[in-house]
């Protein structure tokens, strides 16, 4: 049962093969059995089963929606009413939101069943899931390896088949990179496509919610639920939402695939490059044309990102001050001491590092040289893509320069850690949609192919990914230890 | 040396929207602590601000009324600092591009006029309140006020005396109330003022070092605080010292200003554009619609009152003090323009003193404009004298009925029958032989005594003109005897 896609589970539920409660219990058992990968922060079986019972009722009364009864794991960055929401931080280790994030509410309203909250890098700051207050998530393909981050818990849960699907958020690659490292399908939609309301902010102008699934088809089904304008989020876009499954299967003949020469440069593991080249041949066979393109400002993406993201984060995380909710230091002398101790004790080192970088970049006298300059670079990077999309329909390349690396390998070398997101950050800076799909293995570790589309071209990249998955079976591979 | 004072004012006006600037919580004043703070106001993780366009509407209304430039695109920024009643750890405000730029306000000064420039007016959210009493050594936080929309109106340093500063503030206060932009209630903090003050030798071009005064939340305090601070600065300089640029708090109990305790390091607010809010874009159509709903403004109304009702400038000035007063006046005059002067007098003296006495607004007056009009009509048609009218007014104020009912009930109708008045006068004169002698010997003042006696005998109801005429005739004829 665990290898079944959302699409298949829906059909089974509607046919009465099993109930939503049975399905939920099945996954709860797997979550229990495979605790060693540390994919979940919070699991509340009674909460899950009560939602499943509601779903079964709706199915019985024939009042169900397309995804009613389908279990899903939510990244612990989304506020869930009545259920602990920690952002994998000590500072929120006791926080139970009184409201649901819009993405959560949409899942609920469509009858989906919450399996629990997944582990992540603290406040989504990390590429390896090692910054979590609750300990690192382990890569199901090799438990000495990182699963990627920051949505590492959701990615690991989906590939280990502890959940048919997961939600994630992507600020610099936090959906696509763990999807690549875990060998699943990770979609980051266009900025503004999915509401950010109730999603704990890391970098507001970059954060975007998305999906972690086995297949592109499942991602389309889930995006149908999540996408849409939200009056509570002024940065969500009032753009009509198509049925993302409608175009799936469409012919790719004549598709122009842009290959940025900068994405196949030094820094890319040759073995990864080879896997990607093999995948590109599949598209050629499907009738697509490969075109080399130029994204001249690519090398500026990482420095640009590491000014903008920490700047916004330094301000976004100011609300965690111990006054109204969350962790508060026990012993303090006065107000300032309470602020300082609470934040010193409540945040982990990576979060503190980024708050300090951001505070510095926004300071009087440095603002122009850092924040303003980074904003200008951001415009240049965006222009590169706009020009590229005049010559091609989608852009492809590796999602990451290497497969998963060992736990602890890069925790001391931050630059190496940050360079992990070198191919994914640009889609956040420009706001473009991107998807990572499994496209081979290197040393028994998955490799991800990234497909970037133009604004609101989710339907197109989902179909491109879907067509690839009709030709390949990388996405169906399950890590050995989780195959039963 | 002669010193010149330079004053600029920053006024925070609470905009009278129903809900907050970035959330749907109510802005009603006086609710129990934290009952009007939603998840956005208390800055729960994950929440986002959504601009309340009504706040922009009111800001534009103000901008148009002072002849300012309305910026078609303005930008919200975050002002970052830690404070327990600032839930997000930053205040959303407008920094580089405010919604309103420029503009001016004209003040009256000893009969002449002076124009005070407005630098800018920008939208921002208010913070909550820290409560230090009743918490046994701890502090309480009330976030009801957090997120209340404010318009911060910054003037140019154009004022040269506390009197000018007060005149500017009063004018601004009147204006925002006219526009219904704010209730501008100073006690409730919906109209708050900070002042930047410096002094310089008369004739010097450069400004002196300024201090910023806070906590001056009544017109009286503004005047006193400014006066104190100006003298303090002059003393410092004359004693060979230097004014330090700092923020000073006014202590109304001691009538002095003193430096606020601040950290050594200057505040760096790390302003940057708020990524949660797109720039505020205003269409020409929106601005035109606001322009069309602008009411007649105080200056224009005053000129019209002088012109249309032939009032003198002082009377007109008093009547336009609030839109409600002006409306009351026009309603009481109705179509009878000839009564305007009398109506103005009644409003500015009798009614004003009653309102003052009971601390009521004109809208709360038990004597409506309609009732005042009828009262004045009864004076004009000689039913009652002006003096009796005051008695009637008092009765109306006490809720004893309409003009005519009160005149009827109390028998206050004027005696206008010549024969009746003559009879009373004869009775008075018959008892006043000594006074008649005095009068005859040339003491004209005694005439007043006779009038008084007649009025006393009629309980003030005799028509005064008739009493005068008949009395003079009688005295003349008695002297000719």
mmCIF file with all atom_site columns, N, CA and C in Angstrom, chain A residues 333-360:
data_model
loop_
_atom_site.group_PDB
_atom_site.id
_atom_site.type_symbol
_atom_site.label_atom_id
_atom_site.label_alt_id
_atom_site.label_comp_id
_atom_site.label_asym_id
_atom_site.label_entity_id
_atom_site.label_seq_id
_atom_site.pdbx_PDB_ins_code
_atom_site.Cartn_x
_atom_site.Cartn_y
_atom_site.Cartn_z
_atom_site.occupancy
_atom_site.B_iso_or_equiv
_atom_site.pdbx_formal_charge
_atom_site.auth_seq_id
_atom_site.auth_comp_id
_atom_site.auth_asym_id
_atom_site.auth_atom_id
_atom_site.pdbx_PDB_model_num
ATOM 1  N N  . UNK A 1 333 ? 17.493 39.672 34.800 1.00 0.00 ? 333 UNK A N  1
ATOM 2  C CA . UNK A 1 333 ? 17.553 40.785 35.738 1.00 0.00 ? 333 UNK A CA 1
ATOM 3  C C  . UNK A 1 333 ? 16.571 41.891 35.407 1.00 0.00 ? 333 UNK A C  1
ATOM 4  N N  . UNK A 1 334 ? 16.452 42.177 34.140 1.00 0.00 ? 334 UNK A N  1
ATOM 5  C CA . UNK A 1 334 ? 15.516 43.230 33.740 1.00 0.00 ? 334 UNK A CA 1
ATOM 6  C C  . UNK A 1 334 ? 15.014 42.907 32.336 1.00 0.00 ? 334 UNK A C  1
ATOM 7  N N  . UNK A 1 335 ? 14.315 43.855 31.770 1.00 0.00 ? 335 UNK A N  1
ATOM 8  C CA . UNK A 1 335 ? 13.678 43.627 30.482 1.00 0.00 ? 335 UNK A CA 1
ATOM 9  C C  . UNK A 1 335 ? 14.692 43.268 29.392 1.00 0.00 ? 335 UNK A C  1
ATOM 10 N N  . UNK A 1 336 ? 15.738 44.075 29.269 1.00 0.00 ? 336 UNK A N  1
ATOM 11 C CA . UNK A 1 336 ? 16.720 43.812 28.218 1.00 0.00 ? 336 UNK A CA 1
ATOM 12 C C  . UNK A 1 336 ? 17.385 42.458 28.432 1.00 0.00 ? 336 UNK A C  1
ATOM 13 N N  . UNK A 1 337 ? 17.620 42.147 29.672 1.00 0.00 ? 337 UNK A N  1
ATOM 14 C CA . UNK A 1 337 ? 18.234 40.864 30.004 1.00 0.00 ? 337 UNK A CA 1
ATOM 15 C C  . UNK A 1 337 ? 17.298 39.713 29.630 1.00 0.00 ? 337 UNK A C  1
ATOM 16 N N  . UNK A 1 338 ? 16.008 39.938 29.835 1.00 0.00 ? 338 UNK A N  1
ATOM 17 C CA . UNK A 1 338 ? 15.023 38.907 29.477 1.00 0.00 ? 338 UNK A CA 1
ATOM 18 C C  . UNK A 1 338 ? 15.050 38.680 27.966 1.00 0.00 ? 338 UNK A C  1
ATOM 19 N N  . UNK A 1 339 ? 15.038 39.772 27.190 1.00 0.00 ? 339 UNK A N  1
ATOM 20 C CA . UNK A 1 339 ? 15.125 39.649 25.727 1.00 0.00 ? 339 UNK A CA 1
ATOM 21 C C  . UNK A 1 339 ? 16.390 38.871 25.338 1.00 0.00 ? 339 UNK A C  1
ATOM 22 N N  . UNK A 1 340 ? 17.508 39.298 25.906 1.00 0.00 ? 340 UNK A N  1
ATOM 23 C CA . UNK A 1 340 ? 18.788 38.725 25.484 1.00 0.00 ? 340 UNK A CA 1
ATOM 24 C C  . UNK A 1 340 ? 18.898 37.253 25.848 1.00 0.00 ? 340 UNK A C  1
ATOM 25 N N  . UNK A 1 341 ? 18.546 36.937 27.078 1.00 0.00 ? 341 UNK A N  1
ATOM 26 C CA . UNK A 1 341 ? 18.656 35.533 27.485 1.00 0.00 ? 341 UNK A CA 1
ATOM 27 C C  . UNK A 1 341 ? 17.678 34.649 26.727 1.00 0.00 ? 341 UNK A C  1
ATOM 28 N N  . UNK A 1 342 ? 16.459 35.137 26.574 1.00 0.00 ? 342 UNK A N  1
ATOM 29 C CA . UNK A 1 342 ? 15.458 34.342 25.861 1.00 0.00 ? 342 UNK A CA 1
ATOM 30 C C  . UNK A 1 342 ? 15.947 34.000 24.467 1.00 0.00 ? 342 UNK A C  1
ATOM 31 N N  . UNK A 1 343 ? 16.460 35.012 23.783 1.00 0.00 ? 343 UNK A N  1
ATOM 32 C CA . UNK A 1 343 ? 16.876 34.793 22.397 1.00 0.00 ? 343 UNK A CA 1
ATOM 33 C C  . UNK A 1 343 ? 18.203 34.032 22.313 1.00 0.00 ? 343 UNK A C  1
ATOM 34 N N  . UNK A 1 344 ? 19.084 34.280 23.271 1.00 0.00 ? 344 UNK A N  1
ATOM 35 C CA . UNK A 1 344 ? 20.352 33.546 23.271 1.00 0.00 ? 344 UNK A CA 1
ATOM 36 C C  . UNK A 1 344 ? 20.121 32.065 23.529 1.00 0.00 ? 344 UNK A C  1
ATOM 37 N N  . UNK A 1 345 ? 19.197 31.788 24.450 1.00 0.00 ? 345 UNK A N  1
ATOM 38 C CA . UNK A 1 345 ? 18.941 30.389 24.798 1.00 0.00 ? 345 UNK A CA 1
ATOM 39 C C  . UNK A 1 345 ? 17.969 29.728 23.829 1.00 0.00 ? 345 UNK A C  1
ATOM 40 N N  . UNK A 1 346 ? 17.089 30.525 23.244 1.00 0.00 ? 346 UNK A N  1
ATOM 41 C CA . UNK A 1 346 ? 16.008 29.966 22.424 1.00 0.00 ? 346 UNK A CA 1
ATOM 42 C C  . UNK A 1 346 ? 16.388 29.669 20.989 1.00 0.00 ? 346 UNK A C  1
ATOM 43 N N  . UNK A 1 347 ? 17.339 30.423 20.445 1.00 0.00 ? 347 UNK A N  1
ATOM 44 C CA . UNK A 1 347 ? 17.736 30.208 19.049 1.00 0.00 ? 347 UNK A CA 1
ATOM 45 C C  . UNK A 1 347 ? 19.015 29.380 18.983 1.00 0.00 ? 347 UNK A C  1
ATOM 46 N N  . UNK A 1 348 ? 19.112 28.563 17.952 1.00 0.00 ? 348 UNK A N  1
ATOM 47 C CA . UNK A 1 348 ? 20.338 27.808 17.701 1.00 0.00 ? 348 UNK A CA 1
ATOM 48 C C  . UNK A 1 348 ? 21.366 28.667 16.982 1.00 0.00 ? 348 UNK A C  1
ATOM 49 N N  . UNK A 1 349 ? 22.602 28.123 16.836 1.00 0.00 ? 349 UNK A N  1
ATOM 50 C CA . UNK A 1 349 ? 23.700 28.927 16.292 1.00 0.00 ? 349 UNK A CA 1
ATOM 51 C C  . UNK A 1 349 ? 23.476 29.427 14.857 1.00 0.00 ? 349 UNK A C  1
ATOM 52 N N  . UNK A 1 350 ? 22.892 28.591 13.992 1.00 0.00 ? 350 UNK A N  1
ATOM 53 C CA . UNK A 1 350 ? 22.722 29.045 12.605 1.00 0.00 ? 350 UNK A CA 1
ATOM 54 C C  . UNK A 1 350 ? 21.718 30.198 12.530 1.00 0.00 ? 350 UNK A C  1
ATOM 55 N N  . UNK A 1 351 ? 20.659 30.101 13.315 1.00 0.00 ? 351 UNK A N  1
ATOM 56 C CA . UNK A 1 351 ? 19.657 31.171 13.329 1.00 0.00 ? 351 UNK A CA 1
ATOM 57 C C  . UNK A 1 351 ? 20.288 32.457 13.860 1.00 0.00 ? 351 UNK A C  1
ATOM 58 N N  . UNK A 1 352 ? 21.056 32.334 14.925 1.00 0.00 ? 352 UNK A N  1
ATOM 59 C CA . UNK A 1 352 ? 21.704 33.529 15.491 1.00 0.00 ? 352 UNK A CA 1
ATOM 60 C C  . UNK A 1 352 ? 22.683 34.132 14.496 1.00 0.00 ? 352 UNK A C  1
ATOM 61 N N  . UNK A 1 353 ? 23.394 33.255 13.797 1.00 0.00 ? 353 UNK A N  1
ATOM 62 C CA . UNK A 1 353 ? 24.347 33.750 12.802 1.00 0.00 ? 353 UNK A CA 1
ATOM 63 C C  . UNK A 1 353 ? 23.618 34.581 11.741 1.00 0.00 ? 353 UNK A C  1
ATOM 64 N N  . UNK A 1 354 ? 22.503 34.069 11.266 1.00 0.00 ? 354 UNK A N  1
ATOM 65 C CA . UNK A 1 354 ? 21.799 34.781 10.193 1.00 0.00 ? 354 UNK A CA 1
ATOM 66 C C  . UNK A 1 354 ? 21.151 36.058 10.718 1.00 0.00 ? 354 UNK A C  1
ATOM 67 N N  . UNK A 1 355 ? 20.672 36.031 11.952 1.00 0.00 ? 355 UNK A N  1
ATOM 68 C CA . UNK A 1 355 ? 20.116 37.263 12.514 1.00 0.00 ? 355 UNK A CA 1
ATOM 69 C C  . UNK A 1 355 ? 21.214 38.328 12.584 1.00 0.00 ? 355 UNK A C  1
ATOM 70 N N  . UNK A 1 356 ? 22.405 37.896 12.958 1.00 0.00 ? 356 UNK A N  1
ATOM 71 C CA . UNK A 1 356 ? 23.496 38.873 13.066 1.00 0.00 ? 356 UNK A CA 1
ATOM 72 C C  . UNK A 1 356 ? 23.931 39.394 11.695 1.00 0.00 ? 356 UNK A C  1
ATOM 73 N N  . UNK A 1 357 ? 24.002 38.482 10.716 1.00 0.00 ? 357 UNK A N  1
ATOM 74 C CA . UNK A 1 357 ? 24.353 38.926 9.354  1.00 0.00 ? 357 UNK A CA 1
ATOM 75 C C  . UNK A 1 357 ? 23.319 39.947 8.867  1.00 0.00 ? 357 UNK A C  1
ATOM 76 N N  . UNK A 1 358 ? 22.050 39.605 9.058  1.00 0.00 ? 358 UNK A N  1
ATOM 77 C CA . UNK A 1 358 ? 20.979 40.478 8.579  1.00 0.00 ? 358 UNK A CA 1
ATOM 78 C C  . UNK A 1 358 ? 20.950 41.810 9.302  1.00 0.00 ? 358 UNK A C  1
ATOM 79 N N  . UNK A 1 359 ? 21.183 41.774 10.595 1.00 0.00 ? 359 UNK A N  1
ATOM 80 C CA . UNK A 1 359 ? 21.190 43.012 11.377 1.00 0.00 ? 359 UNK A CA 1
ATOM 81 C C  . UNK A 1 359 ? 22.308 43.928 10.881 1.00 0.00 ? 359 UNK A C  1
ATOM 82 N N  . UNK A 1 360 ? 23.435 43.303 10.608 1.00 0.00 ? 360 UNK A N  1
ATOM 83 C CA . UNK A 1 360 ? 24.579 44.064 10.098 1.00 0.00 ? 360 UNK A CA 1
ATOM 84 C C  . UNK A 1 360 ? 24.256 44.673 8.733  1.00 0.00 ? 360 UNK A C  1
#
